[in-house]
Tab-separated table of C-alpha atoms in Angstrom:
chain	number	residue	atom	x	y	z
A	10	MET	CA	124.825	96.739	91.674
A	11	SER	CA	124.423	92.964	91.817
A	12	ALA	CA	121.322	91.259	93.188
A	13	SER	CA	123.375	89.637	95.942
A	14	SER	CA	124.827	92.937	97.158
A	15	ALA	CA	121.372	94.555	97.090
A	16	SER	CA	119.880	91.718	99.122
A	17	ALA	CA	122.688	92.070	101.669
A	18	ARG	CA	121.724	95.659	102.430
A	19	GLU	CA	119.384	96.378	105.329
A	20	VAL	CA	117.308	99.502	105.951
A	21	VAL	CA	117.186	100.743	109.524
A	22	ILE	CA	115.597	103.606	111.438
A	23	SER	CA	118.301	105.746	113.034
A	24	GLY	CA	116.274	108.811	113.989
A	25	LEU	CA	112.699	109.874	114.725
A	26	GLY	CA	111.171	113.341	114.764
A	27	VAL	CA	107.674	113.653	116.217
A	28	VAL	CA	105.396	116.703	116.079
A	29	SER	CA	102.035	115.600	117.445
A	30	PRO	CA	98.967	116.680	119.414
A	31	ILE	CA	100.274	114.670	122.395
A	32	GLY	CA	103.764	116.079	122.393
A	33	ILE	CA	106.709	117.267	120.339
A	34	GLY	CA	109.683	114.949	120.612
A	35	ILE	CA	109.931	111.285	121.545
A	36	GLU	CA	109.743	111.513	125.328
A	37	PRO	CA	106.595	113.684	125.598
A	38	PHE	CA	104.969	111.624	122.833
A	39	TRP	CA	105.616	108.316	124.595
A	40	ASN	CA	104.684	109.647	128.029
A	41	SER	CA	101.266	110.639	126.687
A	42	LEU	CA	100.774	107.253	125.005
A	43	ALA	CA	101.793	105.345	128.119
A	44	SER	CA	99.619	107.416	130.447
A	45	GLY	CA	96.551	107.536	128.192
A	46	LYS	CA	96.648	111.292	127.636
A	47	SER	CA	94.607	112.371	124.610
A	48	GLY	CA	95.549	115.251	122.331
A	49	VAL	CA	91.982	115.755	121.107
A	50	ALA	CA	90.453	118.975	122.450
A	51	ARG	CA	88.682	122.123	121.330
A	52	SER	CA	90.822	123.994	118.852
A	53	GLU	CA	92.635	127.113	120.022
A	54	PHE	CA	94.282	128.032	116.712
A	55	PHE	CA	91.363	127.397	114.342
A	56	PRO	CA	88.157	128.616	116.011
A	57	GLY	CA	86.278	128.629	112.704
A	58	VAL	CA	86.737	124.975	111.814
A	59	ALA	CA	83.600	123.063	110.822
A	60	SER	CA	84.203	120.033	113.036
A	61	PRO	CA	81.554	119.563	115.737
A	62	ASP	CA	82.310	121.887	118.680
A	63	CYS	CA	85.584	122.871	116.922
A	64	VAL	CA	87.146	119.650	118.231
A	65	GLY	CA	90.362	118.202	116.807
A	66	GLY	CA	93.854	116.926	117.518
A	67	GLU	CA	95.866	120.149	117.545
A	68	VAL	CA	99.629	120.519	118.095
A	69	LYS	CA	99.146	123.146	120.776
A	70	ASP	CA	102.851	123.459	121.604
A	71	PHE	CA	103.641	124.483	118.015
A	72	THR	CA	102.896	128.192	118.163
A	73	ASP	CA	104.247	130.838	115.802
A	74	GLU	CA	106.699	131.895	118.501
A	75	ALA	CA	107.833	128.330	119.151
A	76	ALA	CA	108.387	127.802	115.442
A	77	ARG	CA	110.549	130.937	115.167
A	78	LYS	CA	112.519	130.528	118.370
A	79	ILE	CA	112.784	126.757	118.852
A	80	TYR	CA	111.766	124.267	116.190
A	81	LEU	CA	112.612	126.230	113.041
A	82	LYS	CA	115.005	128.773	114.466
A	83	GLU	CA	117.608	128.205	111.746
A	84	LEU	CA	114.949	128.548	109.040
A	85	ARG	CA	113.057	131.513	110.472
A	86	LYS	CA	113.737	133.633	107.389
A	87	SER	CA	111.910	131.027	105.309
A	88	LEU	CA	108.827	130.826	107.543
A	89	LYS	CA	106.985	133.374	105.416
A	90	ALA	CA	107.071	130.818	102.597
A	91	MET	CA	105.660	127.996	104.741
A	92	CYS	CA	102.055	127.330	105.695
A	93	ARG	CA	101.523	125.524	108.996
A	94	GLU	CA	101.537	122.055	107.392
A	95	ILE	CA	104.925	122.702	105.842
A	96	GLN	CA	106.281	124.063	109.109
A	97	LEU	CA	105.173	120.947	110.989
A	98	GLY	CA	106.823	118.674	108.436
A	99	VAL	CA	110.124	120.549	108.285
A	100	ALA	CA	110.251	120.748	112.085
A	101	SER	CA	109.772	116.987	112.337
A	102	ALA	CA	112.661	116.444	109.900
A	103	MET	CA	114.954	118.696	111.903
A	104	LEU	CA	114.028	116.809	115.079
A	105	ALA	CA	114.760	113.474	113.382
A	106	LEU	CA	118.232	114.580	112.311
A	107	LYS	CA	118.958	115.873	115.799
A	108	HIS	CA	117.700	112.637	117.331
A	109	ALA	CA	119.918	110.651	114.951
A	110	GLU	CA	122.914	112.756	116.034
A	111	LEU	CA	123.707	113.311	112.379
A	112	ASN	CA	126.566	115.711	111.693
A	113	LEU	CA	125.685	117.244	108.330
A	114	ASP	CA	129.254	118.479	107.910
A	115	THR	CA	130.510	114.898	107.625
A	116	VAL	CA	127.929	113.281	105.323
A	117	ASP	CA	128.157	112.677	101.594
A	118	HIS	CA	125.419	115.049	100.448
A	119	GLU	CA	125.179	113.333	97.067
A	120	ARG	CA	123.940	110.237	98.931
A	121	LEU	CA	121.468	111.972	101.244
A	122	GLY	CA	117.933	111.903	99.827
A	123	ILE	CA	114.370	112.787	100.783
A	124	GLU	CA	110.998	111.068	100.474
A	125	PHE	CA	108.206	113.180	101.927
A	126	GLY	CA	104.447	112.900	101.911
A	127	ALA	CA	101.790	115.562	102.349
A	128	ASN	CA	98.155	116.310	101.767
A	129	LEU	CA	97.035	118.726	99.094
A	130	MET	CA	97.384	122.050	100.890
A	131	LEU	CA	94.533	124.552	100.913
A	132	SER	CA	94.545	128.262	101.594
A	133	ALA	CA	92.455	129.493	104.497
A	134	PRO	CA	89.431	131.643	103.497
A	135	ASP	CA	90.986	134.859	104.791
A	136	ILE	CA	93.954	134.396	102.448
A	137	LEU	CA	91.659	134.458	99.424
A	138	ALA	CA	88.996	136.871	100.675
A	139	SER	CA	90.366	140.171	99.405
A	140	ALA	CA	91.209	138.819	95.945
A	141	ALA	CA	87.816	137.135	95.645
A	142	ASP	CA	86.036	140.319	96.707
A	143	ALA	CA	87.762	142.224	93.926
A	144	CYS	CA	86.105	139.936	91.376
A	145	CYS	CA	82.594	140.394	92.782
A	146	GLY	CA	82.034	144.065	92.077
A	147	GLU	CA	81.543	146.857	94.565
A	148	ASN	CA	79.736	145.629	97.696
A	149	HIS	CA	79.464	142.181	96.104
A	150	SER	CA	77.096	143.556	93.494
A	151	LYS	CA	77.687	140.726	90.995
A	152	PRO	CA	78.618	137.055	90.895
A	153	PHE	CA	82.292	136.145	90.909
A	154	ALA	CA	83.737	137.166	87.524
A	155	PHE	CA	86.498	134.822	86.446
A	156	GLU	CA	87.673	137.277	83.800
A	157	ASP	CA	88.522	139.752	86.586
A	158	TRP	CA	90.827	137.364	88.425
A	159	GLY	CA	93.946	138.270	86.446
A	160	PRO	CA	93.664	142.066	86.393
A	161	LYS	CA	91.867	142.589	89.748
A	162	GLY	CA	92.086	139.513	91.979
A	163	LEU	CA	95.589	138.174	91.556
A	164	PRO	CA	97.335	141.488	92.405
A	165	ARG	CA	95.741	141.286	95.863
A	166	MET	CA	97.280	137.899	96.623
A	167	GLU	CA	100.376	137.773	98.821
A	168	PRO	CA	103.518	137.398	96.649
A	169	LEU	CA	104.561	134.071	98.189
A	170	TRP	CA	101.062	132.603	98.196
A	171	LEU	CA	101.760	129.687	95.848
A	172	LEU	CA	104.989	128.660	97.572
A	173	ARG	CA	103.201	128.564	100.932
A	174	TYR	CA	100.786	125.852	99.827
A	175	LEU	CA	102.636	123.504	97.465
A	176	PRO	CA	102.794	119.924	98.841
A	177	ASN	CA	106.307	119.421	97.462
A	178	MET	CA	107.660	122.309	99.553
A	179	PRO	CA	108.381	120.300	102.753
A	180	ALA	CA	110.900	118.238	100.778
A	181	CYS	CA	112.178	121.408	99.117
A	182	HIS	CA	112.876	123.231	102.386
A	183	ILE	CA	114.420	120.136	103.956
A	184	SER	CA	116.684	119.542	100.974
A	185	ILE	CA	117.869	123.165	100.954
A	186	THR	CA	118.508	123.163	104.702
A	187	THR	CA	120.401	119.863	104.711
A	188	ASP	CA	121.993	120.281	101.262
A	189	ALA	CA	120.536	116.902	100.320
A	190	ARG	CA	121.487	116.182	96.714
A	191	GLY	CA	120.392	112.549	96.514
A	192	PRO	CA	117.066	111.160	95.251
A	193	THR	CA	114.200	113.445	96.281
A	194	ASN	CA	110.489	112.937	95.840
A	195	SER	CA	107.163	114.204	97.182
A	196	LEU	CA	104.000	112.108	97.381
A	197	THR	CA	100.386	113.126	97.991
A	198	MET	CA	98.594	109.869	98.821
A	199	ASP	CA	96.493	111.179	101.709
A	200	ASP	CA	96.317	108.695	104.615
A	201	ALA	CA	98.344	106.074	102.721
A	202	SER	CA	101.332	108.406	102.293
A	203	GLY	CA	103.342	107.341	105.342
A	204	ASN	CA	103.862	103.707	104.454
A	205	ILE	CA	104.327	104.535	100.778
A	206	VAL	CA	107.175	107.012	101.356
A	207	ILE	CA	108.835	104.435	103.600
A	208	GLY	CA	108.559	101.869	100.809
A	209	GLU	CA	109.966	104.262	98.215
A	210	ALA	CA	112.861	105.278	100.473
A	211	MET	CA	113.563	101.655	101.347
A	212	ARG	CA	113.889	100.655	97.706
A	213	ILE	CA	116.218	103.593	96.994
A	214	LEU	CA	118.474	102.462	99.828
A	215	LEU	CA	118.323	98.781	98.882
A	216	ARG	CA	119.445	99.482	95.333
A	217	GLY	CA	122.359	101.530	96.633
A	218	SER	CA	121.255	104.922	95.282
A	219	ALA	CA	121.627	106.613	98.681
A	220	ASP	CA	123.037	106.002	102.143
A	221	MET	CA	120.364	107.929	104.044
A	222	MET	CA	116.805	109.011	103.297
A	223	ILE	CA	114.936	111.666	105.279
A	224	THR	CA	111.523	110.017	105.168
A	225	GLY	CA	108.379	111.531	106.605
A	226	CYS	CA	104.927	113.000	106.232
A	227	THR	CA	102.977	116.034	107.297
A	228	GLY	CA	99.259	116.599	107.135
A	229	THR	CA	96.158	118.190	108.516
A	230	THR	CA	92.431	117.822	108.353
A	231	LEU	CA	92.096	120.491	111.061
A	232	HIS	CA	91.552	123.345	108.614
A	233	PRO	CA	88.566	125.631	107.902
A	234	ILE	CA	88.042	124.310	104.361
A	235	LYS	CA	89.078	120.714	104.972
A	236	THR	CA	86.819	120.341	107.995
A	237	LEU	CA	83.979	121.676	105.860
A	238	HIS	CA	84.694	118.946	103.315
A	239	MET	CA	84.819	116.370	106.117
A	240	ALA	CA	81.518	117.631	107.483
A	241	LEU	CA	79.952	117.124	104.061
A	242	PHE	CA	81.130	113.493	104.118
A	243	GLY	CA	78.855	113.140	107.151
A	244	ASP	CA	81.153	111.021	109.308
A	245	LEU	CA	82.674	113.472	111.815
A	246	ALA	CA	82.164	112.423	115.418
A	247	SER	CA	79.930	114.751	117.422
A	248	THR	CA	79.557	112.605	120.528
A	249	PRO	CA	80.238	112.146	123.374
A	250	ALA	CA	80.419	115.661	124.752
A	251	GLU	CA	83.980	115.253	126.043
A	252	PRO	CA	86.400	115.964	123.167
A	253	GLU	CA	89.015	113.513	124.423
A	254	LYS	CA	86.487	110.668	124.130
A	255	ARG	CA	85.367	111.451	120.565
A	256	CYS	CA	87.743	109.149	118.682
A	257	ARG	CA	86.678	105.574	119.517
A	258	PRO	CA	88.254	103.084	117.084
A	259	PHE	CA	86.479	99.700	116.962
A	260	ASP	CA	84.238	100.598	119.913
A	261	LEU	CA	80.555	99.705	119.614
A	262	HIS	CA	79.554	103.327	120.209
A	263	ARG	CA	82.031	104.957	117.821
A	264	ALA	CA	80.480	107.947	116.083
A	265	GLY	CA	82.947	108.911	113.352
A	266	ARG	CA	86.345	110.337	112.619
A	267	VAL	CA	88.065	113.185	114.453
A	268	VAL	CA	90.179	115.724	112.564
A	269	GLY	CA	93.768	116.444	113.502
A	270	GLU	CA	97.203	117.639	112.442
A	271	GLY	CA	100.728	116.341	112.846
A	272	ALA	CA	103.992	115.274	111.257
A	273	CYS	CA	106.660	112.651	111.772
A	274	THR	CA	109.976	111.962	110.076
A	275	LEU	CA	112.154	108.853	110.178
A	276	LEU	CA	115.791	108.904	109.172
A	277	LEU	CA	116.160	105.689	107.185
A	278	GLU	CA	119.700	104.521	106.667
A	279	ASP	CA	121.700	101.694	105.179
A	280	ARG	CA	122.616	99.574	108.193
A	281	ALA	CA	126.311	99.385	107.399
A	282	HIS	CA	126.419	103.164	107.009
A	283	ALA	CA	124.618	103.658	110.334
A	284	GLU	CA	126.989	101.303	112.120
A	285	ARG	CA	130.053	103.022	110.675
A	286	ARG	CA	128.969	106.350	112.122
A	287	GLY	CA	128.027	104.783	115.472
A	288	ALA	CA	124.303	105.533	115.207
A	289	ARG	CA	121.756	104.001	117.533
A	290	ILE	CA	119.385	101.789	115.554
A	291	TRP	CA	115.725	101.933	116.559
A	292	GLY	CA	114.248	99.504	114.094
A	293	LYS	CA	114.628	97.641	110.832
A	294	VAL	CA	112.207	98.098	107.930
A	295	LEU	CA	111.368	94.579	106.733
A	296	GLY	CA	108.855	95.237	103.977
A	297	THR	CA	106.030	97.398	102.667
A	298	GLY	CA	102.953	96.945	100.527
A	299	ALA	CA	100.420	99.161	98.791
A	300	THR	CA	97.306	98.678	96.719
A	301	CYS	CA	94.156	100.455	95.568
A	302	VAL	CA	90.880	98.568	95.142
A	303	SER	CA	87.525	99.792	93.884
A	304	ASP	CA	84.658	98.202	92.006
A	305	LYS	CA	83.621	99.073	88.455
A	306	THR	CA	81.551	102.003	89.738
A	307	GLY	CA	84.573	103.481	91.487
A	308	THR	CA	83.306	102.584	94.973
A	309	PRO	CA	86.288	101.844	97.243
A	310	GLN	CA	86.627	98.283	98.529
A	311	PHE	CA	88.286	98.915	101.860
A	312	ARG	CA	88.410	95.306	103.041
A	313	LYS	CA	90.149	94.037	99.918
A	314	ALA	CA	92.519	96.984	99.777
A	315	LEU	CA	93.598	96.635	103.402
A	316	ALA	CA	93.996	92.861	103.190
A	317	SER	CA	96.010	93.105	99.983
A	318	ALA	CA	98.343	95.784	101.371
A	319	MET	CA	98.978	93.806	104.555
A	320	ALA	CA	99.561	90.560	102.659
A	321	SER	CA	101.961	92.318	100.281
A	322	ALA	CA	103.933	93.813	103.172
A	323	LEU	CA	104.205	90.411	104.843
A	324	GLN	CA	105.358	88.815	101.612
A	325	ALA	CA	107.955	91.536	101.083
A	326	ALA	CA	109.166	91.030	104.650
A	327	GLY	CA	109.328	87.254	104.200
A	328	LEU	CA	107.183	86.712	107.297
A	329	ARG	CA	104.138	84.643	108.209
A	330	PRO	CA	101.216	86.298	109.994
A	331	ASP	CA	102.024	84.394	113.201
A	332	GLN	CA	105.417	86.125	113.328
A	333	ILE	CA	103.832	89.563	113.768
A	334	GLY	CA	103.685	90.870	117.333
A	335	HIS	CA	100.892	93.385	116.887
A	336	VAL	CA	98.941	95.382	114.323
A	337	ASN	CA	99.031	99.171	114.369
A	338	ALA	CA	95.603	99.772	112.834
A	339	HIS	CA	94.225	102.596	110.745
A	340	GLY	CA	91.475	102.717	113.387
A	341	LEU	CA	89.564	105.650	111.948
A	342	GLY	CA	86.550	105.386	114.233
A	343	THR	CA	83.904	105.249	111.517
A	344	GLN	CA	81.392	102.423	111.341
A	345	ALA	CA	82.125	101.093	107.862
A	346	ILE	CA	85.914	101.414	107.670
A	347	ASP	CA	86.513	99.931	111.140
A	348	ILE	CA	84.420	96.900	110.203
A	349	ALA	CA	86.254	96.554	106.878
A	350	GLU	CA	89.604	96.764	108.647
A	351	SER	CA	88.585	94.144	111.194
A	352	GLN	CA	87.491	91.844	108.372
A	353	ALA	CA	90.766	92.452	106.527
A	354	ILE	CA	92.803	91.543	109.608
A	355	HIS	CA	90.859	88.261	109.815
A	356	ASP	CA	91.392	87.677	106.093
A	357	VAL	CA	95.163	87.974	106.542
A	358	PHE	CA	95.650	86.425	109.980
A	359	GLY	CA	92.853	83.868	109.917
A	360	ALA	CA	89.824	83.553	112.196
A	361	ASP	CA	91.721	82.345	115.267
A	362	LEU	CA	94.828	84.558	115.137
A	363	GLY	CA	92.721	87.450	113.892
A	364	ARG	CA	90.919	87.455	117.245
A	365	LYS	CA	94.119	87.063	119.264
A	366	ILE	CA	96.761	89.329	117.765
A	367	PRO	CA	97.037	92.601	119.712
A	368	VAL	CA	95.740	95.666	117.869
A	369	THR	CA	96.413	99.294	118.739
A	370	ALA	CA	94.870	102.420	117.192
A	371	PRO	CA	96.832	105.644	117.870
A	372	LYS	CA	94.233	107.894	116.205
A	373	SER	CA	92.356	107.626	119.483
A	374	TYR	CA	95.026	109.992	120.881
A	375	LEU	CA	95.780	112.057	117.798
A	376	GLY	CA	92.747	112.337	115.563
A	377	ASN	CA	93.262	111.878	111.835
A	378	SER	CA	95.855	114.150	110.232
A	379	GLY	CA	95.524	112.556	106.790
A	380	ALA	CA	98.994	112.199	105.277
A	381	GLY	CA	100.590	112.885	108.656
A	382	SER	CA	98.992	109.857	110.292
A	383	GLY	CA	101.005	106.941	108.906
A	384	THR	CA	104.488	107.820	110.132
A	385	LEU	CA	103.161	109.167	113.457
A	386	GLU	CA	101.271	105.960	114.150
A	387	LEU	CA	104.210	103.751	113.224
A	388	ALA	CA	106.430	105.817	115.521
A	389	ALA	CA	104.055	105.060	118.400
A	390	SER	CA	104.757	101.351	118.005
A	391	VAL	CA	108.495	101.683	117.351
A	392	ILE	CA	108.973	103.852	120.438
A	393	GLY	CA	106.701	101.689	122.580
A	394	LEU	CA	108.562	98.535	121.622
A	395	GLN	CA	111.794	100.071	122.932
A	396	HIS	CA	110.106	99.652	126.308
A	397	GLY	CA	108.741	96.205	125.428
A	398	LEU	CA	105.234	97.685	125.347
A	399	ILE	CA	102.361	98.059	122.890
A	400	PRO	CA	100.533	101.396	123.310
A	401	PRO	CA	96.894	101.034	124.376
A	402	THR	CA	93.881	102.358	122.474
A	403	LEU	CA	91.842	105.088	124.138
A	404	ASN	CA	88.050	105.015	124.446
A	405	TYR	CA	87.672	101.322	123.654
A	406	ASP	CA	85.034	100.665	126.306
A	407	THR	CA	82.502	98.385	124.630
A	408	PRO	CA	83.733	95.819	122.089
A	409	ASP	CA	81.786	95.737	118.848
A	410	PRO	CA	80.769	92.188	117.824
A	411	ALA	CA	81.216	93.320	114.218
A	412	CYS	CA	84.918	94.033	114.975
A	413	PRO	CA	86.131	90.911	116.812
A	414	LEU	CA	89.662	92.112	117.579
A	415	ASN	CA	92.030	91.968	120.526
A	416	VAL	CA	92.247	95.736	120.976
A	417	VAL	CA	94.856	96.766	123.535
A	418	ARG	CA	93.234	99.041	126.119
A	419	GLY	CA	93.755	100.365	129.609
A	420	GLU	CA	97.475	99.912	130.189
A	421	PRO	CA	100.290	99.343	127.682
A	422	LEU	CA	100.626	95.642	126.906
A	423	ALA	CA	103.964	93.955	127.607
A	424	THR	CA	105.368	92.009	124.667
A	425	SER	CA	108.568	90.229	123.676
A	426	ASN	CA	107.661	90.217	119.970
A	427	LYS	CA	109.020	93.438	118.489
A	428	VAL	CA	107.606	93.120	114.979
A	429	VAL	CA	104.748	95.467	114.062
A	430	LEU	CA	102.523	95.611	110.989
A	431	SER	CA	101.215	99.152	110.504
A	432	VAL	CA	98.404	99.849	108.025
A	433	ASN	CA	96.467	102.819	106.631
A	434	VAL	CA	93.789	103.419	103.998
A	435	THR	CA	92.319	106.445	102.210
A	436	ARG	CA	88.656	107.196	101.575
A	437	PHE	CA	89.298	106.247	97.928
A	438	GLY	CA	90.404	102.718	98.814
A	439	GLN	CA	94.164	103.144	98.558
A	440	ALA	CA	95.825	101.139	101.325
A	441	SER	CA	99.436	100.819	102.442
A	442	ALA	CA	101.281	98.789	105.067
A	443	THR	CA	104.744	98.545	106.599
A	444	VAL	CA	106.434	95.815	108.638
A	445	VAL	CA	109.105	97.021	111.080
A	446	GLU	CA	111.117	95.137	113.662
A	447	ALA	CA	112.043	97.349	116.604
A	448	ILE	CA	115.576	96.928	117.924
């Protein structure tokens, strides 16, 4: 393919599938964003999680029954090989294809690909308990004996255990269901995954290796083991008492991150292909950027990483900072990372514009689902901009002088500029960003 023909291609969003703590599907999701309805509450499905007061952003509408009878009805025989994270991701992909009105009987399956992100998936303690007990002697009379795992422990594991927790399995199930035979990849980049899979899918489409890419992420930090890890990090919010007020990005009184779960898939498509099949186009992907920055001791440098990722995305999009309508922030709600993100926005946009450009932080509704966050948060902006609105940030009551940003709060903010820069960063200092123009 020639450089000129590659540059003539455009990558558009022709479908969105949302599975979130504030609603499943576009309309419930947007209604919650527009009305300021939080999805953070006390967990009903995971009563043993280690988050303070068992609080998190839980997809309460995604029950086992709903998965079997509604969202994964056609895949119900495969549910036994899917942990909850996988189910959320596959359900979001099916919703995206339905939203895109894609007839799988008419597509060229050799040119349908998948880019999907996920967290590393962990078994719940009860899954491992019986096998672990078998290696500890009768009545736990001895320490865990590794040499007993093969002959005594492993036979007690469920036969499909490994398949239920592999992070490449969302892409696997989606590819089998859709008969996607094009480029397929799985990424595990934690919070940075969403923008990175979009970038990978975009480049596949631009070089003409596919016509459509099912592009999404699933993730959870609302998990018995993962919340324990988060608790050991020491930055889980325990105040205020009301769960829905726990996640407070950029607020002076923010107390830490809030765990969550969720998934979102975008159907990315070559524009000419989308137009030929009469698809509605929701947005155009203009550019992405990613970087990882740490010092010589391995300490993450969040400010530099975030600034570099945003600058790279702008450069790839061929845009100046003053052409961006708003920033969809990582907005984790921790002291250090919120300050670093604020500083990075000023580094990229300058002191004056850095104070003026609208900023929204969807984690205030959703909590942090790790890999699931990036695509969900971008979807909040893309959907909002269809209404000419930027979603507000919840719980931003007292501005922090250390984070001098124009955080949208209260009501959605009307805007005529439909270009959004969305950014995320991991606790290891890997940052990613995407620029999208809503249509």
